Backbone as a ProteinNet text record, in pm:
[ID]
protein_1_A
[PRIMARY]
MIQALRLPLAARRPPDRFRTIAVAISCIAPLAILTIVAVLYREAAPAVVHFGAGFLLARSWNPVSLDFGALPFIYGTVATSFIALAIALPVGLAVAIVLAQPGARRLRATIGTGVELLAAIPSVVYGIWALYVMAPYLFNHVELPVSERFGFIGLLSGPARQTSLFTAAVVLAVMILPTLSAVSRDV
[TERTIARY]
5527.5	5400.9	5297	5204.7	5090.3	5139.1	5195.1	5282.7	5332.9	5409.1	5382.8	5282.2	5189.4	5084.2	5043.2	5041.2	4887.5	5018.2	5174.1	5234.4	5175.6	5199.2	5151.5	5199.4	5148.9	5149.8	5365.4	5307.7	5481.3	5630.6	5546	5622.1	5658.7	5552.1	5620.9	5654.9	5673.2	5717.6	5797.9	5936	6010.1	5995.1	6001	6051	6213.3	6232.8	6365.8	6395.9	6423.4	6533.6	6652.1	6702.3	6813.9	6777.3	6684.4	6632.7	6609.1	6491.8	6458.1	6542.5	6714.3	6768.6	6828.7	6908	6924	6854.1	6802	6656.6	6648	6605.9	6723.7	6854	6944.9	7077	7079.4	7000.7	7022	6969	6816.1	6768.4	6862.2	6922.5	7008	7071.3	7188.2	7232.7	7183.1	7083.8	6969.6	6903.1	6849.3	6806.2	6885.2	7040.5	7162.1	7180.8	7150.9	7211.3	7087.4	6977.2	6858.4	6856.6	6874	6884.2	6980.8	7136.6	7208.7	7180	7116.5	7026.4	6946.6	6921	6777.2	6893.2	6911.6	7002.3	7061.3	7105.1	7212	7143.5	7012.9	6951.3	6836.6	6824	6748.5	6887.4	6986.7	7094.6	7143.1	7137.5	7166.1	7102	6967.4	6875.8	6850.8	6866.7	6848.8	7057.8	7058	7303.3	7240.4	7124.4	7133.4	7026.2	6918.4	6870.8	6891.9	7010.1	7058.4	7123.4	7252.5	7362.1	7324.1	7265.2	7203.1	7268.4	7244.8	7374.9	7487.3	7499.6	7625.6	7746.7	7706.4	7837.9	7890.8	7871.1	7961.9	8045.6	8003.1	8077.6	8144.2	8149.3	8136.7	8314	8380.4	8587.7	8629.8	8520.3	8599.6	8479.3	8568.9	8573.9	8602.7	8515.7	8531.4	8411.1	8461.7	8295.7	8312.8	8399.5	8340.1	8216.3	8219.7	8111.1	7997	8041.5	7972.2	7924.7	8015.7	8067.6	8131.6	8072.3	8137.9	8135.4	8199.7	8221	8283.4	8308.5	8331.1	8455.9	8434.9	8508.9	8719.2	8701.9	8820.5	8861	8828	8861.5	8794.5	8685.5	8580.1	8731.8	8827.4	8910.9	9055.5	9080.9	9190	9214	9053.6	9038	9045.7	8970.8	9012	9096.6	9218	9340.3	9450.4	9446.2	9497.7	9488.7	9361.7	9281	9384.8	9394.1	9392.8	9628	9685	9722.2	9867.8	9738.6	9819.8	9833.1	9686.2	9652.1	9780.9	9768.7	9889.5	10031.6	10053.3	10226.6	10198	10081.7	10060.9	10010.6	9964	9905.3	10042	10152.5	10289.8	10323.6	10331.4	10445.7	10381.3	10180.9	10139.3	10093.3	10113.1	10153.8	10194.1	10361.5	10446.3	10471.9	10473.4	10426.6	10382.9	10211.9	10172.4	10220	10280.4	10380.1	10547	10540.3	10655.6	10613	10484.3	10418.3	10401.9	10361	10294.5	10350	10507.9	10601.8	10677.8	10704.3	10642.2	10789.6	10937.7	11054.5	11064.7	11227.9	11227	11156.1	11141.8	11061.6	11116.8	11269.9	11313.9	11237.4	11262.2	11151.6	11076.7	11031.4	10862.2	10810.7	10875.5	10864.4	10903.9	10971.3	11013.5	10941.7	10928.1	10807.4	10671.8	10692.4	10454.6	10468.6	10537.5	10590.1	10555.2	10697.2	10619.3	10485.1	10447.5	10297.9	10239.3	10254.4	10106	10177.1	10249.8	10321.3	10237.9	10236.3	10197.3	10027.4	9993.2	9813.3	9794.6	9909.7	9889.6	9866.8	9916.5	9998.6	9874.9	9777.9	9644.9	9727.8	9655.5	9597.9	9685.6	9607	9651	9838.1	9862.1	10033.1	10095.4	10033.7	10144.6	10073.2	9942.6	9920.3	10028.6	10064.6	10137.4	10291.3	10423.1	10519.5	10520.3	10388.4	10361.2	10402.4	10388.1	10340.7	10516.3	10567.9	10649	10874	10803.2	10953.1	10875.4	10831.7	10789.6	10787.9	10681.9	10661.9	10797.9	10852.3	11011.7	11055.3	11097	11229.5	11145.9	11005.1	10985.2	11019.7	10983.7	10949.4	11163.3	11222.5	11336.2	11402.3	11464	11454.6	11353.5	11243.9	11162.3	11047.9	10981.7	10939.7	11003.9	11062.4	11195.7	11266.6	11319	11437	11324.8	11204.3	11076.7	11081.9	11053.1	10938.1	11105.4	11180.3	11285	11389.6	11287.5	11389.8	11324.9	11182.6	11048.1	10923.8	10948.1	10850.7	10803.9	10834.4	10784.8	10627.9	10683.9	10491.7	10435.6	10354	10230.2	10156.4	10130.3	10091.9	10231.6	10342.4	10435.2	10507.8	10456.9	10470.3	10427.6	10419.6	10405.6	10497.4	10492.4	10575.7	10564.8	10650.7	10712.7	10625.4	10536.1	10494.5	10513.1	10547.7	10598.9	10486.3	10369.5	10188.2	10139.1	10105.1	10104.2	10017.4	9916.3	9901.9	9986	10069.8	10136	10234.2	10225.2	10281.7	10176.8	9999.5	9945.7	9904.8	9947.8	9909.5	10030.5	10143.4	10247.5	10215.3	10159.8	10117.5	9965.9	9936.7	9813.6	9852.3	9942.7	9976.8	10018	10117.1	10158.7	10051.6	9981.7	9828.8	9755.1	9737.5	9628.9	9714.8	9924.6	9994.9	9920.4	9842.7	9886.9	9718.6	9698.4	9461.4	9553.8	9593.3	9560.4	9689.1	9788.4	9873.5	9854.5	9664.3	9637.1	9546.9	9535.8	9355.9	9469.5	9525	9591	9667.9	9657.6	9786.8	9579.7	9522.1	9392.5	9372.4	9363.5	9287.3	9360.7
8673.3	8663.3	8729.6	8762.9	8757.2	8904.2	8982	9137.2	9193.6	9033.8	9119.5	9127.4	9027.1	9084.1	9206.7	9247.3	9391.5	9520.1	9482.9	9617.3	9669.9	9765.2	9815.7	9748.4	9757.1	9654.4	9743.4	9898	9926.2	9863	9826.6	9819.5	9651.1	9604.1	9415.6	9378.3	9509.2	9475.7	9581.4	9629.9	9772.8	9762.1	9897.2	9889.3	9870.7	9719.1	9773.2	9876.7	9960.2	10071.5	10016.1	9968.1	9949.6	9860.8	9796.7	9750.6	9889.2	9940.3	10078.1	10168.9	10176.4	10318.4	10201.6	10086.8	10000.4	10003.9	9988	10059.6	10131.5	10302.7	10372.1	10395.6	10403.3	10360.8	10338.7	10181.7	10147.1	10196.2	10270.9	10334.4	10452	10496.3	10632.7	10604	10474.1	10486.9	10438.3	10418.8	10385.5	10523.5	10658.1	10673.7	10810.8	10794.5	10903.7	10901.5	10821.2	10726.3	10795.8	10789.3	10798.4	10999.6	11029.1	11128.7	11191.9	11144.4	11149.9	11148.5	11099.7	11000.8	11127.6	11248.4	11298	11435.1	11416.1	11636	11574.5	11438.4	11437	11468.1	11379.9	11391.2	11533.3	11645.9	11739.7	11831.2	11877	11946.1	11932.7	11778.5	11769.9	11739.1	11763.5	11731.3	11850.8	11948.4	12118.2	12042.6	11997.7	11957.5	11885.4	11772.9	11712.8	11675.1	11747.9	11845.3	11830.7	11954.8	12077.1	12057.4	11923.5	11873	11725	11623.2	11511.4	11370.1	11345.1	11153.7	11205.4	11282.8	11271.7	11401.3	11461.3	11438.6	11389.7	11239.8	11151.5	11070.8	11079.6	11077.5	11210.1	11289.3	11405	11413.5	11542.1	11551.3	11686.3	11773	11908.2	11930	12059	12087.4	12220.8	12302.8	12458.5	12522.3	12618.4	12707.8	12826.3	12870.2	12958.6	12964.7	12899.3	12844.7	12719.2	12714.6	12586.3	12504.3	12393.5	12255.7	12206.4	12113	12053.1	11856.4	11804.6	11658.5	11613.6	11498.5	11392.6	11280.2	11251.1	11118	11157.4	11258.3	11211.1	11209.2	11267.5	11201.2	11113.4	11076.9	10859.4	10836.5	10838.9	10817.6	10778	10889	10949.7	10813.9	10857	10753.6	10582.7	10592.6	10352.1	10359.9	10444.7	10430.9	10448.1	10535.9	10534.1	10455.3	10385.9	10246.8	10175.4	10120.9	10016.3	9930.1	10046.3	10069.7	10136.3	10105	10156.3	10007.5	9906.6	9800.3	9686.6	9697.5	9686.1	9598.4	9804	9801.6	9768.9	9788.6	9713.2	9569.7	9529.7	9398	9274.8	9287.6	9149	9243.2	9333.8	9428	9376	9404.6	9356.8	9202.6	9127.8	8949.8	8857.6	8962.5	8951	9004.6	9136.6	9161.3	9115.5	9044.6	8863.5	8792.1	8757.6	8623.5	8647.5	8757.6	8728	8731.3	8758	8840.9	8709	8608	8485.7	8392	8406.8	8333.1	8280.6	8171.9	8129.5	8213.5	8167.1	8163.7	8379.4	8424.6	8562	8717.2	8623.6	8797.1	8913.9	8879.2	9080.9	9106.8	9048.9	9117	9089.8	8985.5	9054.6	9145.1	9163.8	9321.1	9428.6	9441.1	9508.8	9602.9	9458.2	9554.8	9500	9475	9504.2	9608.1	9640	9792.5	9885.1	9863.5	9975.2	9958.2	9889.6	9823	9978	9877.3	9941.7	10130.6	10145.6	10297.5	10374.1	10316.9	10344.6	10345.6	10313.6	10326.5	10471.3	10467.4	10596.4	10742.7	10701.4	10865.7	10907.6	11034.5	11067.8	11090.9	11097.3	11103.8	11224.5	11389.7	11480.1	11479.6	11392.4	11397.1	11341.6	11272.1	11166.9	11241.5	11322.9	11439.7	11519.7	11560.9	11698.2	11596.9	11458.5	11447.6	11385.2	11341.3	11308.4	11438.2	11542	11673.2	11705.1	11763.6	11763.2	11731.8	11546.5	11435.4	11364.4	11202.6	11157	11235	11343.2	11430.9	11458.6	11468	11519.8	11459.3	11283.5	11180.3	11127.7	11064.5	11000.1	11093.9	11194.1	11269.1	11280.7	11278.4	11279.9	11157.1	11050.3	10911.3	10796.7	10829.5	10711.5	10779.8	10870	10922.9	10982.9	11065.4	11103.9	10999.4	10977.5	10805.4	10787.2	10651.3	10613.1	10707.8	10825.9	10868.1	10933.4	10922	10936.8	10835.7	10658	10553.2	10501.2	10541.1	10482.6	10547.4	10654.4	10740.4	10673.8	10667.2	10588.3	10507.1	10414.8	10319.3	10428.7	10358	10512.9	10517.8	10415.5	10451.8	10501.6	10552.6	10622	10753.7	10792.5	10920	10982	11093.6	11233.4	11292.4	11455.3	11471.7	11403.6	11393	11364.8	11454	11439.7	11565.6	11468.4	11607.1	11607.9	11545.2	11580.3	11540.6	11449.4	11328.1	11264.9	11107.4	11032.1	10928.3	10883.1	10920.3	10695.4	10774.1	10913.1	10982.3	10934.3	10966.5	10936.3	10785.8	10708.8	10620.1	10515.3	10600.3	10542.3	10545.5	10622.6	10711	10665.8	10627.4	10531.7	10400.5	10361.1	10246.9	10231.7	10278.8	10256	10316.6	10371.1	10470.3	10314.2	10199.7	10055.1	9956.2	9947.8	9877.5	9840.7	9842.6	9784.1	9753.2	9779.4	9700.3	9630.4	9579.4	9467.9	9362.5	9427.8	9344.6	9239.7	9308.2	9291.2	9160.9	9176.7	9124.6	9057.9	9020.7	8937.1	8782.2	8863	8746.1	8792.3	8793.5	8678.2	8615.3	8578.4	8485.8	8411.7
14550	14450.8	14459.1	14453.1	14493.5	14490.4	14556.1	14511.5	14426.7	14386	14243.3	14103.9	14136.4	14094	14048.3	14206.2	14243.6	14150.3	14091.2	14023.9	13937.4	13907.3	13764.4	13657.8	13510.6	13469.1	13374.4	13395.3	13429.6	13392.5	13574.5	13696.4	13674.6	13587.4	13537.6	13443.5	13313.3	13265	13182.7	13257.5	13228.9	13063.4	13021.2	12863.3	12866.9	12818.3	12729.8	12659	12699	12655.9	12576.5	12577.8	12522.3	12348.2	12360.7	12237.2	12131.1	12236.7	12181	12049.7	12204.9	12173.6	12009.3	11987.9	11965.5	11741.8	11795.7	11656.6	11647	11715.4	11617.3	11638.9	11700.5	11621.5	11496.6	11493.2	11329.6	11198	11279.8	11100.7	11099.9	11173.7	11135.2	11001.6	11009.3	10905.8	10718.6	10708.5	10593.8	10535.6	10666	10681.7	10608.2	10657.9	10591.8	10442.9	10420.1	10346.6	10189.4	10289.2	10094.5	10171.1	10261.2	10239.4	10188.9	10184.7	10090.4	9868.3	9896.9	9765.4	9729.4	9789.7	9766.7	9722.3	9807.2	9784	9663.2	9657.8	9539.4	9441.2	9370	9349	9288.3	9376.8	9420.3	9333	9369.6	9355.6	9190.7	9171.1	8991.6	8880.4	8936.4	8826.6	8758.2	8724.2	8652.9	8566.2	8607.1	8549.5	8437.5	8471.6	8413.5	8362.6	8313.7	8226.8	8153.5	8122.5	8055.4	8001.5	8060.5	7969.2	7912.6	7938.5	7921.2	8001.4	7902.4	7935.5	7833	7745.7	7692	7738.9	7904.9	8034	7996.1	7980.3	8036.8	7933.4	7850.9	7737.1	7673.8	7633	7604.4	7657.9	7560.9	7659.7	7663.7	7610.2	7652.5	7785.7	7832.5	7983.6	7923	7953.6	7896.5	7956.1	8134.6	8147.4	8148.9	7985.4	7955.9	7913.3	7798	7674.2	7708.8	7839.3	7917.4	7812.6	7847.9	7786.5	7871.3	7900.1	7996.9	7975	7980.5	7969.3	8057.2	8106.3	8249.3	8214.3	8037.2	8033.5	8108.9	8032.9	8064.9	8219.7	8317.9	8445.1	8534.5	8362.3	8409.9	8391.3	8290	8199.4	8324.3	8331.2	8486.4	8559.9	8719.5	8760.9	8706.6	8594.9	8532.4	8579	8538.3	8441.6	8575	8681.8	8733.3	8832.2	8869.9	8966.4	8926.8	8752.9	8749.1	8718.4	8687	8665.7	8864.7	8955.3	9097.4	9136.7	9116.6	9141.1	9080.2	8939.5	8872.2	9006.6	8965.1	9084.1	9233	9298.7	9425.5	9439.1	9405.6	9376.8	9426.4	9328.2	9354.1	9453.7	9457.1	9635.7	9735.3	9760.8	9891	9873.8	9778.2	9784.4	9860.3	9773.9	9872.8	10002.8	10071	10199.6	10255.1	10225.7	10265.8	10307.9	10228.3	10196.8	10346.6	10314.3	10384.9	10560.7	10596.8	10747.1	10765	10675.3	10625.4	10740.8	10701.3	10731.4	10872.8	10878.7	11043.4	11111.7	11053.2	11099.1	11038.4	11074.9	11045	11092.7	11244.1	11317.4	11295.7	11308.9	11274.6	11135.9	11067.9	10888.1	10910.7	10961.1	10968.9	11058.9	11153	11220.4	11210	11151.5	11028.3	10942	10820.1	10693.2	10797.8	10871.2	10951.4	11018.8	11072.7	11090.7	10990.7	10919.5	10789.4	10703.1	10646.4	10627.6	10740.6	10872.8	10951.8	10976.6	10894.5	10947.3	10755.7	10755.3	10579.6	10624.8	10662.4	10648.1	10754.3	10877.1	10927.5	10906.4	10747.8	10658.1	10647.8	10660.7	10568.8	10442.2	10384.3	10212	10213.4	10189.1	10222.4	10207.1	10277.7	10415.5	10249	10146.6	10025.2	9900.2	9893.8	9785.7	9820.2	9887.7	9894.4	9878.8	9983.6	9928.6	9778.2	9683.3	9581.5	9477.1	9502.6	9478.2	9484.5	9564.7	9630.6	9587.7	9621.4	9606.8	9518.6	9481.7	9379.1	9209.8	9211.5	9118.4	9054.3	9062.8	9008.7	9003.3	9167.8	9084.5	8992.7	8964.7	8823.7	8743.7	8752.3	8596.2	8529.8	8581	8621.2	8605	8656.3	8656.3	8612.5	8533.4	8493	8358.9	8439.7	8231.1	8180.6	8251	8096.1	8016.5	8111	7994.1	7969.1	8011.3	7917.6	7766.3	7756.2	7653.8	7592.5	7595.5	7490.5	7462.9	7527.5	7467.2	7371	7448.1	7424.5	7334	7340.4	7261.6	7161.6	7019.6	6990.1	6949	7088.4	7085.8	7155.2	7101.4	7118.7	7226.7	7374.3	7470.4	7566	7556.3	7614.4	7548.3	7341.2	7308.9	7324.9	7298.7	7370.4	7504.9	7582.7	7642.5	7785.2	7867.3	7954.6	8046.8	8197.6	8238.9	8408.3	8475.2	8655.3	8717.7	8652.5	8715.3	8548.8	8664.2	8507.9	8562.6	8502.6	8523.4	8624.1	8550.9	8590.4	8751.6	8796.9	8960	8995.7	8962.9	9046.8	9103.2	8993.9	8994.9	9135.9	9105.8	9192.8	9313.4	9366.6	9462	9544.4	9444.6	9480	9566.7	9493.5	9477.2	9600.2	9664.4	9841	9932.4	9889	9961.5	9970.4	9897.5	9897.2	9928	9956.4	10010	10145.7	10228.2	10352.3	10325.4	10229.6	10240.9	10179.1	10066.4	9960	10052.6	10143.5	10233.2	10289.1	10386.8	10504.4	10439.7	10344.6	10305.3	10288.6	10177.5	10107	10259.8	10356.5	10441.2	10528.2	10520.4	10584.5	10498.2	10290.2	10275.3	10259.6
[MASK]
+++++++++++++++++++++++++++++++++++++++++++++++++++++++++++++++++++++++++++++++++++++++++++++++++++++++++++++++++++++++++++++++++++++++++++++++++++++++++++++++++++++++++++++++++++++++++++

């Protein structure tokens, strides 16, 4: 006991290295976010000064005349997301209900494996599949017949296209299906 008191202070209270490292590492994430915000602000400031807030509500995009507007892109993102949720939510809830049932082990195993495999597919693969497989299929079997039969309705009017909001929404619905079913199962 007396020998322990004769030790230098550094030997009696060793530094808590783990705590120091943990605090240092936990400071990295907020610093990274602040750095990203600062760089975005610095790089976007000239464009915000030049184009103003009207950039968000303008509809045209013409790089030749330096006329830029983000409204079509914002609308496309919001519309695609809502359509994808409208498609994926009922399917995700149904999958979650099937996976939560105590019976039908084979069905649960098959559906559970399929949904987990969907979660493992990279988004680039989904995009290529959508462009070369899903877009032509939806154009020929869904969009063209709907446009021909119900084209008089405002929302469905206009020419059918292979690359459309509907195609993007269907692919996005397939992409979010594993997450929706997992969240629904946990709730």
